[in-house]
Amino acid sequence: MTDSDASAAPPSSGSPSGLRGLLPDLAPWRASRDFRRLWVSGTVSAFGSFLTFVALPVQMKELTGSAAAVGAIGAVELVPLVVFGLYGGALADAWDKRGLILWTEAGQGLLSAVLLVNAVLPGPAVWPLYLVAALSSALVSVQRPALDSLWPRIVAHEHLPAAASLNSLRWTVGGVAGPALAGVVVASAGLGWAYGADLLSFVVSVALIVRVAASPAAREAAKPSLKAIAEGARYAWSRKELLGTYAVDLAAMFLAMPLAVLPFLADELDAEWSLGLMYASVPAGALVVSLTSGWTARVHRHGRMVVLSAALWGGAITAAGLVGNVWLVLLCLALAGGFDMVSGVFRGIMWNQTIPDELRGRLAGIELLSYSVGPTVGQVRSGGLAAWLGVRTSVWSGGVLCVGAVGLLALCLPRLMTYDARTNEHASRVRAQRSAAAPALEG
C-alpha cells in the first residue's frame, strides 16, 4: 500500500522499479562489516532456537499430555521478561552493547546444553523445561535491547528501513527452516538431536559476535537504575504514536497467538505429521514478505500499516481456527505470518528513525515487552481456553477479538494513524542529528 500523497515526497534518485523494486535493499549489508557479522550470527542462532521452540512444547506435551501445561511455559517466561526487559534496556544504554550480546548468547548456549542433558536421561523431568524457559526469557530480555539499539550505530540512517527488512529476513530464514526440520528431527531422531543442534548454533554465533567491534556507552549515559528506567518510560508515554505501536502489537499477540496449541490442533485434524509445517507456516509467510520488502521504503505512513497488518493478522488467525482442512490451516497461518511481518517491519522503522540514541536501549526494553509479553501471555490464554472450550474455539475466538481490539485502538490513537515519517518532528530531529554527526560506519 502506498501513500495517497506520495507525490509530495522529494524525488528519489534512481529508485528501482518493477521486480527489482520488490527485492530487499542490500545497502546495509554492503556498507557495514559489523552488520554482516551480526546478521549471519542472528540467522544461525535463530535457526537453532526455532528447533528448540518446537522441541520444548512437544516434549512438554509428551511428558504431561496437557494443553494447559504447554501454555504454562509462557507463564514462567513472563516475570523474567518484564523485569529483565526493562532493566536490560537500562543496561544497554549504560554498558557496552556488544559485550551484553556476547555474554547472553553464551548463556543461551549453556541452557541448550541443559535441555540436551535432560532429554537424554532415562526419565526426563518436567521442571528443567520450565526453569530453562524462565532463564532463557531473562537472557533474551537483556540481549534484545542491546541488539536493537546497536543496529542504528552500525547502519547509516538512510539505510535503517532496509536494515529492518533484512533483519526480518534473518529471523524468517531460521523460522522457516528450523521448525520444518525440527518436526522431522524430533519424529525420526529424537528431542536430543534438536537440542544438540541448537547448542551448536550458539557456538557458531558466539564465534561471529566476538569479531564485532565494541560499542561502549556514551559518556553522558545514565547509569542503570529505576530513575533511568522511569525516564525512558516518560519519554515513551509522551510519544503517542510509539504507544500506539506497542498497544497494537500487544493486543494482537495476546489475543491471537495460537502457537501453544498447535500440537493439539495437529492431533485434532488427524495430521500429526503437519506440526513442523504449522510452526514453519507463520515464518514462511513472513519470509515471503521479507524477500519482497523493497516496497516498504516507499511507504511513509507507517502507523497505518501497523494497524492494517495487525487487523489482517487477526483475520487470518480467525480463518485458521474455523477451517477444517489442514492445508487451509497452513495457508491461513502463512498469511498471518506475512501480515505480522509487515507490522513488525513498520514498527521497527518507526522506532529506529525517531528515538534518540541516548534513550534507544531503554525504549528497546519497552519495545521488547510490547512484542514479547503479548505472545508469552497469549500462550497462557490460548492453552487455558483450549482446555476449557476446545482447541479450535481458542484459535478463532482469539482472532476475532484481535480484529476488534485493533480497530478500537486505531480509533483511540489518532497520532498513530496520522504518523508520516517525512513530517514527524521526532523523525526529523533524529535525521538531523545523524546527518550532523556523520558517523564513520565501518565498510
CSV table of C-alpha atoms in Angstrom, one decimal:
chain,number,residue,atom,x,y,z
A,1,MET,CA,0.0,0.0,0.0
A,2,THR,CA,1.4,3.4,-1.0
A,3,ASP,CA,0.5,6.8,0.4
A,4,SER,CA,-2.0,8.9,-1.4
A,5,ASP,CA,0.2,11.9,-1.1
A,6,ALA,CA,3.4,10.2,-2.0
A,7,SER,CA,3.9,12.7,-4.8
A,8,ALA,CA,4.7,15.3,-2.2
A,9,ALA,CA,7.9,13.4,-1.2
A,10,PRO,CA,11.2,14.6,-2.5
A,11,PRO,CA,12.1,12.8,-5.8
A,12,SER,CA,14.1,9.6,-5.3
A,13,SER,CA,17.4,9.3,-7.0
A,14,GLY,CA,17.3,6.2,-9.2
A,15,SER,CA,14.6,4.3,-7.2
A,16,PRO,CA,14.3,0.8,-8.5
A,17,SER,CA,11.1,-0.2,-10.2
A,18,GLY,CA,9.4,-3.4,-11.2
A,19,LEU,CA,10.7,-6.7,-9.8
A,20,ARG,CA,13.9,-5.0,-8.6
A,21,GLY,CA,11.8,-2.6,-6.6
A,22,LEU,CA,10.4,-5.5,-4.6
A,23,LEU,CA,13.7,-7.2,-3.7
A,24,PRO,CA,15.3,-6.4,-0.4
A,25,ASP,CA,17.7,-3.5,-0.4
A,26,LEU,CA,21.2,-4.8,0.4
A,27,ALA,CA,22.8,-1.4,1.1
A,28,PRO,CA,23.3,-2.1,4.9
A,29,TRP,CA,24.9,-5.5,4.1
A,30,ARG,CA,27.4,-3.9,1.6
A,31,ALA,CA,28.2,-0.8,3.7
A,32,SER,CA,28.8,-2.3,7.2
A,33,ARG,CA,31.0,-5.3,8.1
A,34,ASP,CA,29.6,-5.5,11.6
A,35,PHE,CA,26.0,-5.6,10.2
A,36,ARG,CA,27.0,-8.6,8.1
A,37,ARG,CA,28.6,-10.4,11.1
A,38,LEU,CA,25.6,-9.8,13.3
A,39,TRP,CA,23.2,-10.7,10.5
A,40,VAL,CA,24.8,-14.1,9.9
A,41,SER,CA,25.2,-14.7,13.7
A,42,GLY,CA,21.5,-14.0,14.2
A,43,THR,CA,20.5,-16.2,11.3
A,44,VAL,CA,22.4,-19.2,12.7
A,45,SER,CA,21.2,-18.6,16.2
A,46,ALA,CA,17.6,-18.2,15.1
A,47,PHE,CA,17.8,-21.5,13.2
A,48,GLY,CA,18.8,-23.3,16.3
A,49,SER,CA,16.4,-21.5,18.6
A,50,PHE,CA,13.5,-22.4,16.4
A,51,LEU,CA,14.5,-26.1,16.7
A,52,THR,CA,14.1,-25.7,20.5
A,53,PHE,CA,11.0,-23.6,20.0
A,54,VAL,CA,9.3,-26.7,18.5
A,55,ALA,CA,11.0,-29.3,20.6
A,56,LEU,CA,10.2,-27.8,24.0
A,57,PRO,CA,6.4,-27.8,23.8
A,58,VAL,CA,6.5,-31.2,22.1
A,59,GLN,CA,8.5,-32.6,25.0
A,60,MET,CA,6.1,-30.9,27.5
A,61,LYS,CA,3.1,-32.5,25.7
A,62,GLU,CA,4.8,-35.9,25.7
A,63,LEU,CA,5.6,-35.7,29.4
A,64,THR,CA,2.2,-34.2,30.6
A,65,GLY,CA,-0.4,-34.6,27.9
A,66,SER,CA,-1.8,-31.2,29.0
A,67,ALA,CA,-2.5,-28.2,26.8
A,68,ALA,CA,-2.5,-26.1,30.0
A,69,ALA,CA,0.9,-27.4,30.9
A,70,VAL,CA,2.2,-26.4,27.5
A,71,GLY,CA,0.6,-22.9,27.8
A,72,ALA,CA,2.2,-22.5,31.2
A,73,ILE,CA,5.6,-22.3,29.5
A,74,GLY,CA,4.5,-18.7,28.7
A,75,ALA,CA,3.6,-18.1,32.3
A,76,VAL,CA,7.0,-18.9,33.6
A,77,GLU,CA,8.6,-16.7,30.9
A,78,LEU,CA,6.5,-13.7,31.8
A,79,VAL,CA,8.1,-12.3,35.0
A,80,PRO,CA,11.7,-12.6,33.8
A,81,LEU,CA,10.6,-11.0,30.5
A,82,VAL,CA,9.1,-7.9,32.3
A,83,VAL,CA,11.8,-7.5,34.9
A,84,PHE,CA,14.8,-8.1,32.7
A,85,GLY,CA,13.3,-6.4,29.7
A,86,LEU,CA,13.1,-3.1,31.4
A,87,TYR,CA,16.4,-3.4,33.3
A,88,GLY,CA,18.1,-4.8,30.1
A,89,GLY,CA,17.1,-1.6,28.3
A,90,ALA,CA,18.9,0.5,31.0
A,91,LEU,CA,21.9,-1.8,30.8
A,92,ALA,CA,22.0,-1.4,27.0
A,93,ASP,CA,22.3,2.4,27.4
A,94,ALA,CA,24.9,2.2,30.2
A,95,TRP,CA,27.2,-0.7,29.1
A,96,ASP,CA,29.0,-2.0,26.1
A,97,LYS,CA,26.3,-3.3,23.8
A,98,ARG,CA,28.5,-5.9,22.0
A,99,GLY,CA,29.5,-7.3,25.4
A,100,LEU,CA,25.9,-7.8,26.6
A,101,ILE,CA,25.0,-9.5,23.3
A,102,LEU,CA,28.1,-11.8,23.5
A,103,TRP,CA,27.6,-13.0,27.1
A,104,THR,CA,23.9,-13.5,26.9
A,105,GLU,CA,24.4,-15.5,23.7
A,106,ALA,CA,26.9,-17.7,25.5
A,107,GLY,CA,24.4,-18.1,28.4
A,108,GLN,CA,21.7,-19.3,25.9
A,109,GLY,CA,24.1,-22.0,24.7
A,110,LEU,CA,24.5,-23.3,28.2
A,111,LEU,CA,20.8,-23.5,28.6
A,112,SER,CA,20.6,-25.6,25.4
A,113,ALA,CA,23.1,-27.9,26.9
A,114,VAL,CA,20.9,-28.4,30.0
A,115,LEU,CA,17.9,-29.3,27.7
A,116,LEU,CA,20.1,-31.7,25.9
A,117,VAL,CA,21.3,-33.5,29.1
A,118,ASN,CA,17.7,-33.7,30.4
A,119,ALA,CA,16.4,-35.1,27.1
A,120,VAL,CA,18.9,-38.0,27.0
A,121,LEU,CA,18.2,-39.1,30.6
A,122,PRO,CA,16.2,-42.3,31.0
A,123,GLY,CA,13.5,-40.3,32.7
A,124,PRO,CA,13.4,-36.7,31.6
A,125,ALA,CA,12.0,-34.3,34.2
A,126,VAL,CA,9.4,-31.5,33.6
A,127,TRP,CA,10.9,-28.9,35.9
A,128,PRO,CA,14.1,-28.3,33.9
A,129,LEU,CA,11.9,-27.3,30.9
A,130,TYR,CA,10.2,-24.6,33.0
A,131,LEU,CA,13.5,-23.5,34.5
A,132,VAL,CA,15.2,-23.2,31.2
A,133,ALA,CA,12.3,-21.3,29.7
A,134,ALA,CA,12.4,-18.8,32.5
A,135,LEU,CA,16.2,-18.3,32.4
A,136,SER,CA,16.2,-18.1,28.6
A,137,SER,CA,13.5,-15.4,28.8
A,138,ALA,CA,15.7,-13.4,31.2
A,139,LEU,CA,18.7,-13.7,28.9
A,140,VAL,CA,16.8,-12.8,25.7
A,141,SER,CA,15.3,-9.8,27.6
A,142,VAL,CA,18.8,-8.5,28.4
A,143,GLN,CA,20.1,-9.2,24.9
A,144,ARG,CA,17.4,-7.8,22.7
A,145,PRO,CA,17.5,-4.1,23.9
A,146,ALA,CA,21.3,-4.2,23.3
A,147,LEU,CA,20.9,-5.7,19.9
A,148,ASP,CA,18.0,-3.5,18.8
A,149,SER,CA,19.9,-0.3,20.0
A,150,LEU,CA,23.1,-1.4,18.3
A,151,TRP,CA,21.7,-1.5,14.7
A,152,PRO,CA,21.4,2.3,14.3
A,153,ARG,CA,25.0,2.7,15.4
A,154,ILE,CA,26.4,0.4,12.7
A,155,VAL,CA,24.0,1.3,9.9
A,156,ALA,CA,23.5,4.7,8.2
A,157,HIS,CA,20.3,6.5,9.0
A,158,GLU,CA,19.0,6.3,5.4
A,159,HIS,CA,19.7,2.5,5.4
A,160,LEU,CA,17.5,1.8,8.5
A,161,PRO,CA,14.4,0.8,6.6
A,162,ALA,CA,16.5,-1.7,4.6
A,163,ALA,CA,18.2,-2.9,7.7
A,164,ALA,CA,14.8,-3.6,9.3
A,165,SER,CA,13.7,-5.7,6.3
A,166,LEU,CA,17.0,-7.6,6.3
A,167,ASN,CA,16.7,-8.3,10.0
A,168,SER,CA,13.2,-9.6,9.4
A,169,LEU,CA,14.6,-11.8,6.7
A,170,ARG,CA,17.3,-13.1,9.1
A,171,TRP,CA,14.6,-14.2,11.5
A,172,THR,CA,12.3,-15.8,8.9
A,173,VAL,CA,15.1,-17.9,7.3
A,174,GLY,CA,15.6,-19.6,10.6
A,175,GLY,CA,11.9,-19.6,11.4
A,176,VAL,CA,11.1,-21.5,8.2
A,177,ALA,CA,13.9,-24.0,8.2
A,178,GLY,CA,14.1,-24.5,11.9
A,179,PRO,CA,10.5,-25.6,12.7
A,180,ALA,CA,10.2,-27.6,9.4
A,181,LEU,CA,13.4,-29.5,10.2
A,182,ALA,CA,12.5,-29.8,13.9
A,183,GLY,CA,9.3,-31.7,13.0
A,184,VAL,CA,11.4,-34.3,11.1
A,185,VAL,CA,14.3,-34.4,13.6
A,186,VAL,CA,12.1,-34.9,16.6
A,187,ALA,CA,10.0,-37.5,15.0
A,188,SER,CA,12.9,-39.5,13.5
A,189,ALA,CA,15.9,-38.9,15.7
A,190,GLY,CA,14.6,-37.6,19.0
A,191,LEU,CA,14.5,-34.4,21.0
A,192,GLY,CA,18.2,-34.7,21.9
A,193,TRP,CA,19.2,-34.0,18.4
A,194,ALA,CA,17.2,-30.8,18.2
A,195,TYR,CA,18.6,-29.5,21.4
A,196,GLY,CA,22.1,-30.5,20.3
A,197,ALA,CA,21.8,-28.6,17.0
A,198,ASP,CA,20.6,-25.6,19.0
A,199,LEU,CA,23.7,-25.8,21.2
A,200,LEU,CA,25.9,-25.9,18.1
A,201,SER,CA,24.2,-22.9,16.6
A,202,PHE,CA,25.1,-20.8,19.7
A,203,VAL,CA,28.7,-21.8,19.4
A,204,VAL,CA,28.9,-20.6,15.9
A,205,SER,CA,27.0,-17.4,16.8
A,206,VAL,CA,29.4,-16.5,19.7
A,207,ALA,CA,32.4,-17.0,17.4
A,208,LEU,CA,30.9,-14.4,15.0
A,209,ILE,CA,29.9,-11.9,17.7
A,210,VAL,CA,33.4,-11.9,19.1
A,211,ARG,CA,34.6,-10.2,15.9
A,212,VAL,CA,32.1,-7.3,16.1
A,213,ALA,CA,33.6,-4.0,17.2
A,214,ALA,CA,32.9,-2.9,20.8
A,215,SER,CA,30.0,-0.4,21.2
A,216,PRO,CA,30.6,1.4,24.5
A,217,ALA,CA,28.0,3.6,26.1
A,218,ALA,CA,28.1,7.4,25.6
A,219,ARG,CA,29.9,9.4,28.2
A,220,GLU,CA,26.7,11.1,29.4
A,221,ALA,CA,24.8,7.8,29.5
A,222,ALA,CA,22.6,7.3,32.6
A,223,LYS,CA,23.6,4.5,35.0
A,224,PRO,CA,21.2,1.6,35.1
A,225,SER,CA,18.6,2.5,37.8
A,226,LEU,CA,14.9,2.8,38.4
A,227,LYS,CA,15.3,6.5,37.7
A,228,ALA,CA,16.8,5.8,34.3
A,229,ILE,CA,14.0,3.3,33.5
A,230,ALA,CA,11.4,5.8,34.6
A,231,GLU,CA,13.0,8.4,32.3
A,232,GLY,CA,12.6,6.1,29.3
A,233,ALA,CA,9.0,5.3,30.3
A,234,ARG,CA,8.2,9.0,30.5
A,235,TYR,CA,9.6,9.6,27.0
A,236,ALA,CA,7.6,6.6,25.6
A,237,TRP,CA,4.4,8.0,27.2
A,238,SER,CA,5.0,11.4,25.6
A,239,ARG,CA,5.2,9.7,22.2
A,240,LYS,CA,1.6,8.6,21.5
A,241,GLU,CA,2.5,7.2,18.1
A,242,LEU,CA,5.0,4.9,19.7
A,243,LEU,CA,2.5,4.0,22.4
A,244,GLY,CA,0.2,3.0,19.6
A,245,THR,CA,2.6,0.6,18.1
A,246,TYR,CA,3.2,-1.0,21.5
A,247,ALA,CA,-0.5,-1.3,22.2
A,248,VAL,CA,-1.5,-2.7,18.8
A,249,ASP,CA,1.2,-5.3,18.8
A,250,LEU,CA,0.5,-6.3,22.4
A,251,ALA,CA,-3.2,-6.7,21.7
A,252,ALA,CA,-2.6,-8.7,18.5
A,253,MET,CA,-0.2,-11.1,20.1
A,254,PHE,CA,-2.1,-11.6,23.4
A,255,LEU,CA,-5.4,-12.3,21.7
A,256,ALA,CA,-4.4,-14.2,18.6
A,257,MET,CA,-1.2,-16.1,19.3
A,258,PRO,CA,-2.1,-19.8,18.8
A,259,LEU,CA,1.4,-21.4,18.9
A,260,ALA,CA,1.0,-23.1,22.3
A,261,VAL,CA,-2.0,-25.2,21.0
A,262,LEU,CA,-0.6,-26.2,17.6
A,263,PRO,CA,0.5,-29.7,18.8
A,264,PHE,CA,-3.2,-30.3,19.8
A,265,LEU,CA,-4.6,-28.7,16.7
A,266,ALA,CA,-2.5,-31.1,14.6
A,267,ASP,CA,-3.9,-34.0,16.6
A,268,GLU,CA,-7.5,-32.7,16.2
A,269,LEU,CA,-7.1,-32.5,12.5
A,270,ASP,CA,-5.6,-36.1,12.4
A,271,ALA,CA,-2.5,-34.6,10.9
A,272,GLU,CA,0.3,-35.1,13.5
A,273,TRP,CA,2.8,-35.1,10.6
A,274,SER,CA,1.9,-31.4,10.0
A,275,LEU,CA,3.1,-30.0,13.3
A,276,GLY,CA,6.5,-28.9,12.0
A,277,LEU,CA,4.8,-27.3,9.0
A,278,MET,CA,2.4,-25.5,11.2
A,279,TYR,CA,5.2,-23.9,13.2
A,280,ALA,CA,7.0,-23.1,9.9
A,281,SER,CA,4.0,-21.6,8.2
A,282,VAL,CA,4.0,-18.4,10.2
A,283,PRO,CA,7.6,-17.6,9.5
A,284,ALA,CA,7.2,-18.9,5.9
A,285,GLY,CA,4.6,-16.1,5.3
A,286,ALA,CA,7.0,-13.7,6.9
A,287,LEU,CA,9.8,-14.8,4.7
A,288,VAL,CA,7.8,-14.1,1.5
A,289,VAL,CA,7.2,-10.5,2.8
A,290,SER,CA,10.9,-10.2,3.7
A,291,LEU,CA,12.0,-11.3,0.3
A,292,THR,CA,9.7,-8.7,-1.4
A,293,SER,CA,10.3,-5.9,1.1
A,294,GLY,CA,11.7,-3.4,-1.3
A,295,TRP,CA,8.3,-1.6,-1.4
A,296,THR,CA,8.4,-0.8,2.3
A,297,ALA,CA,10.9,2.1,1.6
A,298,ARG,CA,8.2,3.8,-0.5
A,299,VAL,CA,5.7,3.9,2.3
A,300,HIS,CA,5.8,6.8,4.8
A,301,ARG,CA,2.6,6.4,6.8
A,302,HIS,CA,4.0,3.6,8.9
A,303,GLY,CA,1.3,3.8,11.7
A,304,ARG,CA,-1.5,3.0,9.2
A,305,MET,CA,0.4,0.0,8.0
A,306,VAL,CA,1.0,-1.3,11.6
A,307,VAL,CA,-2.8,-1.1,12.3
A,308,LEU,CA,-3.9,-2.6,9.0
A,309,SER,CA,-1.5,-5.5,9.1
A,310,ALA,CA,-2.3,-6.3,12.7
A,311,ALA,CA,-6.0,-6.5,11.9
A,312,LEU,CA,-5.3,-8.8,8.9
A,313,TRP,CA,-3.2,-11.0,11.2
A,314,GLY,CA,-6.3,-11.4,13.4
A,315,GLY,CA,-8.5,-12.2,10.4
A,316,ALA,CA,-6.1,-14.9,9.2
A,317,ILE,CA,-5.9,-16.5,12.7
A,318,THR,CA,-9.7,-16.5,12.8
A,319,ALA,CA,-9.8,-18.4,9.5
A,320,ALA,CA,-7.2,-20.9,10.7
A,321,GLY,CA,-9.5,-21.8,13.6
A,322,LEU,CA,-12.6,-22.1,11.5
A,323,VAL,CA,-11.4,-24.2,8.5
A,324,GLY,CA,-11.2,-28.0,8.9
A,325,ASN,CA,-8.7,-28.8,6.3
A,326,VAL,CA,-5.0,-29.0,7.4
A,327,TRP,CA,-3.7,-27.4,4.1
A,328,LEU,CA,-6.1,-24.5,4.5
A,329,VAL,CA,-4.9,-24.1,8.1
A,330,LEU,CA,-1.3,-24.0,6.9
A,331,LEU,CA,-2.3,-21.4,4.3
A,332,CYS,CA,-4.0,-19.2,6.9
A,333,LEU,CA,-1.0,-19.4,9.2
A,334,ALA,CA,1.3,-18.4,6.4
A,335,LEU,CA,-0.9,-15.4,5.6
A,336,ALA,CA,-0.9,-14.5,9.3
A,337,GLY,CA,2.9,-14.6,9.4
A,338,GLY,CA,3.1,-12.3,6.3
A,339,PHE,CA,0.8,-9.7,7.9
A,340,ASP,CA,2.7,-9.9,11.2
A,341,MET,CA,6.0,-9.3,9.4
A,342,VAL,CA,4.6,-6.2,7.7
A,343,SER,CA,3.6,-4.9,11.1
A,344,GLY,CA,7.0,-5.7,12.5
A,345,VAL,CA,8.9,-4.0,9.7
A,346,PHE,CA,7.0,-0.7,10.0
A,347,ARG,CA,7.1,-0.8,13.8
A,348,GLY,CA,10.9,-1.2,13.6
A,349,ILE,CA,11.3,1.6,11.1
A,350,MET,CA,9.3,4.0,13.4
A,351,TRP,CA,11.3,3.1,16.4
A,352,ASN,CA,14.7,3.3,14.8
A,353,GLN,CA,14.1,6.5,12.9
A,354,THR,CA,12.6,8.5,15.7
A,355,ILE,CA,14.2,7.5,19.0
A,356,PRO,CA,17.3,9.4,20.1
A,357,ASP,CA,20.5,7.4,20.7
A,358,GLU,CA,20.8,8.1,24.4
A,359,LEU,CA,17.3,6.6,25.1
A,360,ARG,CA,17.4,3.8,22.5
A,361,GLY,CA,18.3,1.0,24.9
A,362,ARG,CA,15.6,1.8,27.4
A,363,LEU,CA,13.0,2.3,24.7
A,364,ALA,CA,14.2,-1.0,23.1
A,365,GLY,CA,13.4,-2.6,26.5
A,366,ILE,CA,9.9,-1.3,26.4
A,367,GLU,CA,9.6,-2.4,22.8
A,368,LEU,CA,10.7,-5.9,23.9
A,369,LEU,CA,7.8,-6.0,26.3
A,370,SER,CA,5.3,-4.9,23.6
A,371,TYR,CA,6.3,-7.7,21.2
A,372,SER,CA,7.2,-10.4,23.7
A,373,VAL,CA,4.8,-10.1,26.6
A,374,GLY,CA,1.8,-10.4,24.2
A,375,PRO,CA,2.9,-13.8,22.8
A,376,THR,CA,4.1,-15.0,26.2
A,377,VAL,CA,0.8,-14.3,27.9
A,378,GLY,CA,-1.0,-15.3,24.8
A,379,GLN,CA,0.3,-18.8,25.1
A,380,VAL,CA,-1.3,-19.0,28.6
A,381,ARG,CA,-4.6,-17.6,27.2
A,382,SER,CA,-4.7,-20.0,24.2
A,383,GLY,CA,-3.7,-23.0,26.3
A,384,GLY,CA,-6.2,-22.3,29.1
A,385,LEU,CA,-9.0,-21.5,26.7
A,386,ALA,CA,-8.3,-24.7,24.7
A,387,ALA,CA,-8.5,-26.8,27.8
A,388,TRP,CA,-11.8,-25.1,28.6
A,389,LEU,CA,-13.7,-24.6,25.3
A,390,GLY,CA,-11.6,-26.6,22.8
A,391,VAL,CA,-8.6,-26.0,20.6
A,392,ARG,CA,-10.3,-24.6,17.5
A,393,THR,CA,-12.5,-22.3,19.6
A,394,SER,CA,-9.4,-21.0,21.3
A,395,VAL,CA,-7.9,-20.1,17.9
A,396,TRP,CA,-10.8,-18.5,16.1
A,397,SER,CA,-12.1,-16.6,19.0
A,398,GLY,CA,-8.7,-15.0,19.6
A,399,GLY,CA,-8.6,-13.8,16.0
A,400,VAL,CA,-12.0,-12.2,16.3
A,401,LEU,CA,-11.0,-10.4,19.5
A,402,CYS,CA,-7.8,-9.2,17.9
A,403,VAL,CA,-9.6,-7.6,15.0
A,404,GLY,CA,-11.9,-5.8,17.3
A,405,ALA,CA,-9.2,-4.6,19.7
A,406,VAL,CA,-7.0,-3.3,16.9
A,407,GLY,CA,-9.9,-1.4,15.4
A,408,LEU,CA,-10.7,0.2,18.8
A,409,LEU,CA,-7.1,1.2,19.3
A,410,ALA,CA,-7.0,2.8,15.9
A,411,LEU,CA,-9.9,5.0,16.9
A,412,CYS,CA,-8.4,5.9,20.3
A,413,LEU,CA,-4.9,6.7,18.9
A,414,PRO,CA,-5.2,9.3,16.1
A,415,ARG,CA,-1.4,10.2,16.3
A,416,LEU,CA,-0.6,6.6,15.2
A,417,MET,CA,-2.9,6.9,12.2
A,418,THR,CA,-1.6,10.3,11.1
A,419,TYR,CA,2.1,9.5,11.6
A,420,ASP,CA,4.2,10.4,8.5
A,421,ALA,CA,8.0,9.8,8.5
A,422,ARG,CA,8.5,12.8,6.2
A,423,THR,CA,7.0,15.4,8.5
A,424,ASN,CA,7.1,13.9,12.0
A,425,GLU,CA,9.1,16.2,14.3
A,426,HIS,CA,10.9,13.3,16.1
A,427,ALA,CA,11.9,11.7,12.8
A,428,SER,CA,13.2,15.0,11.5
A,429,ARG,CA,15.2,15.7,14.7
A,430,VAL,CA,16.9,12.3,14.7
A,431,ARG,CA,17.6,12.6,10.9
A,432,ALA,CA,19.2,16.0,11.5
A,433,GLN,CA,21.3,14.6,14.4
A,434,ARG,CA,22.6,11.7,12.4
A,435,SER,CA,23.4,14.0,9.5
A,436,ALA,CA,25.3,16.4,11.7
A,437,ALA,CA,27.2,13.7,13.4
A,438,ALA,CA,28.0,11.9,10.2
A,439,PRO,CA,29.4,8.8,12.0
A,440,ALA,CA,32.0,6.9,10.2
A,441,LEU,CA,30.5,3.5,9.6
A,442,GLU,CA,32.8,0.6,9.1
A,443,GLY,CA,32.9,-0.5,5.4
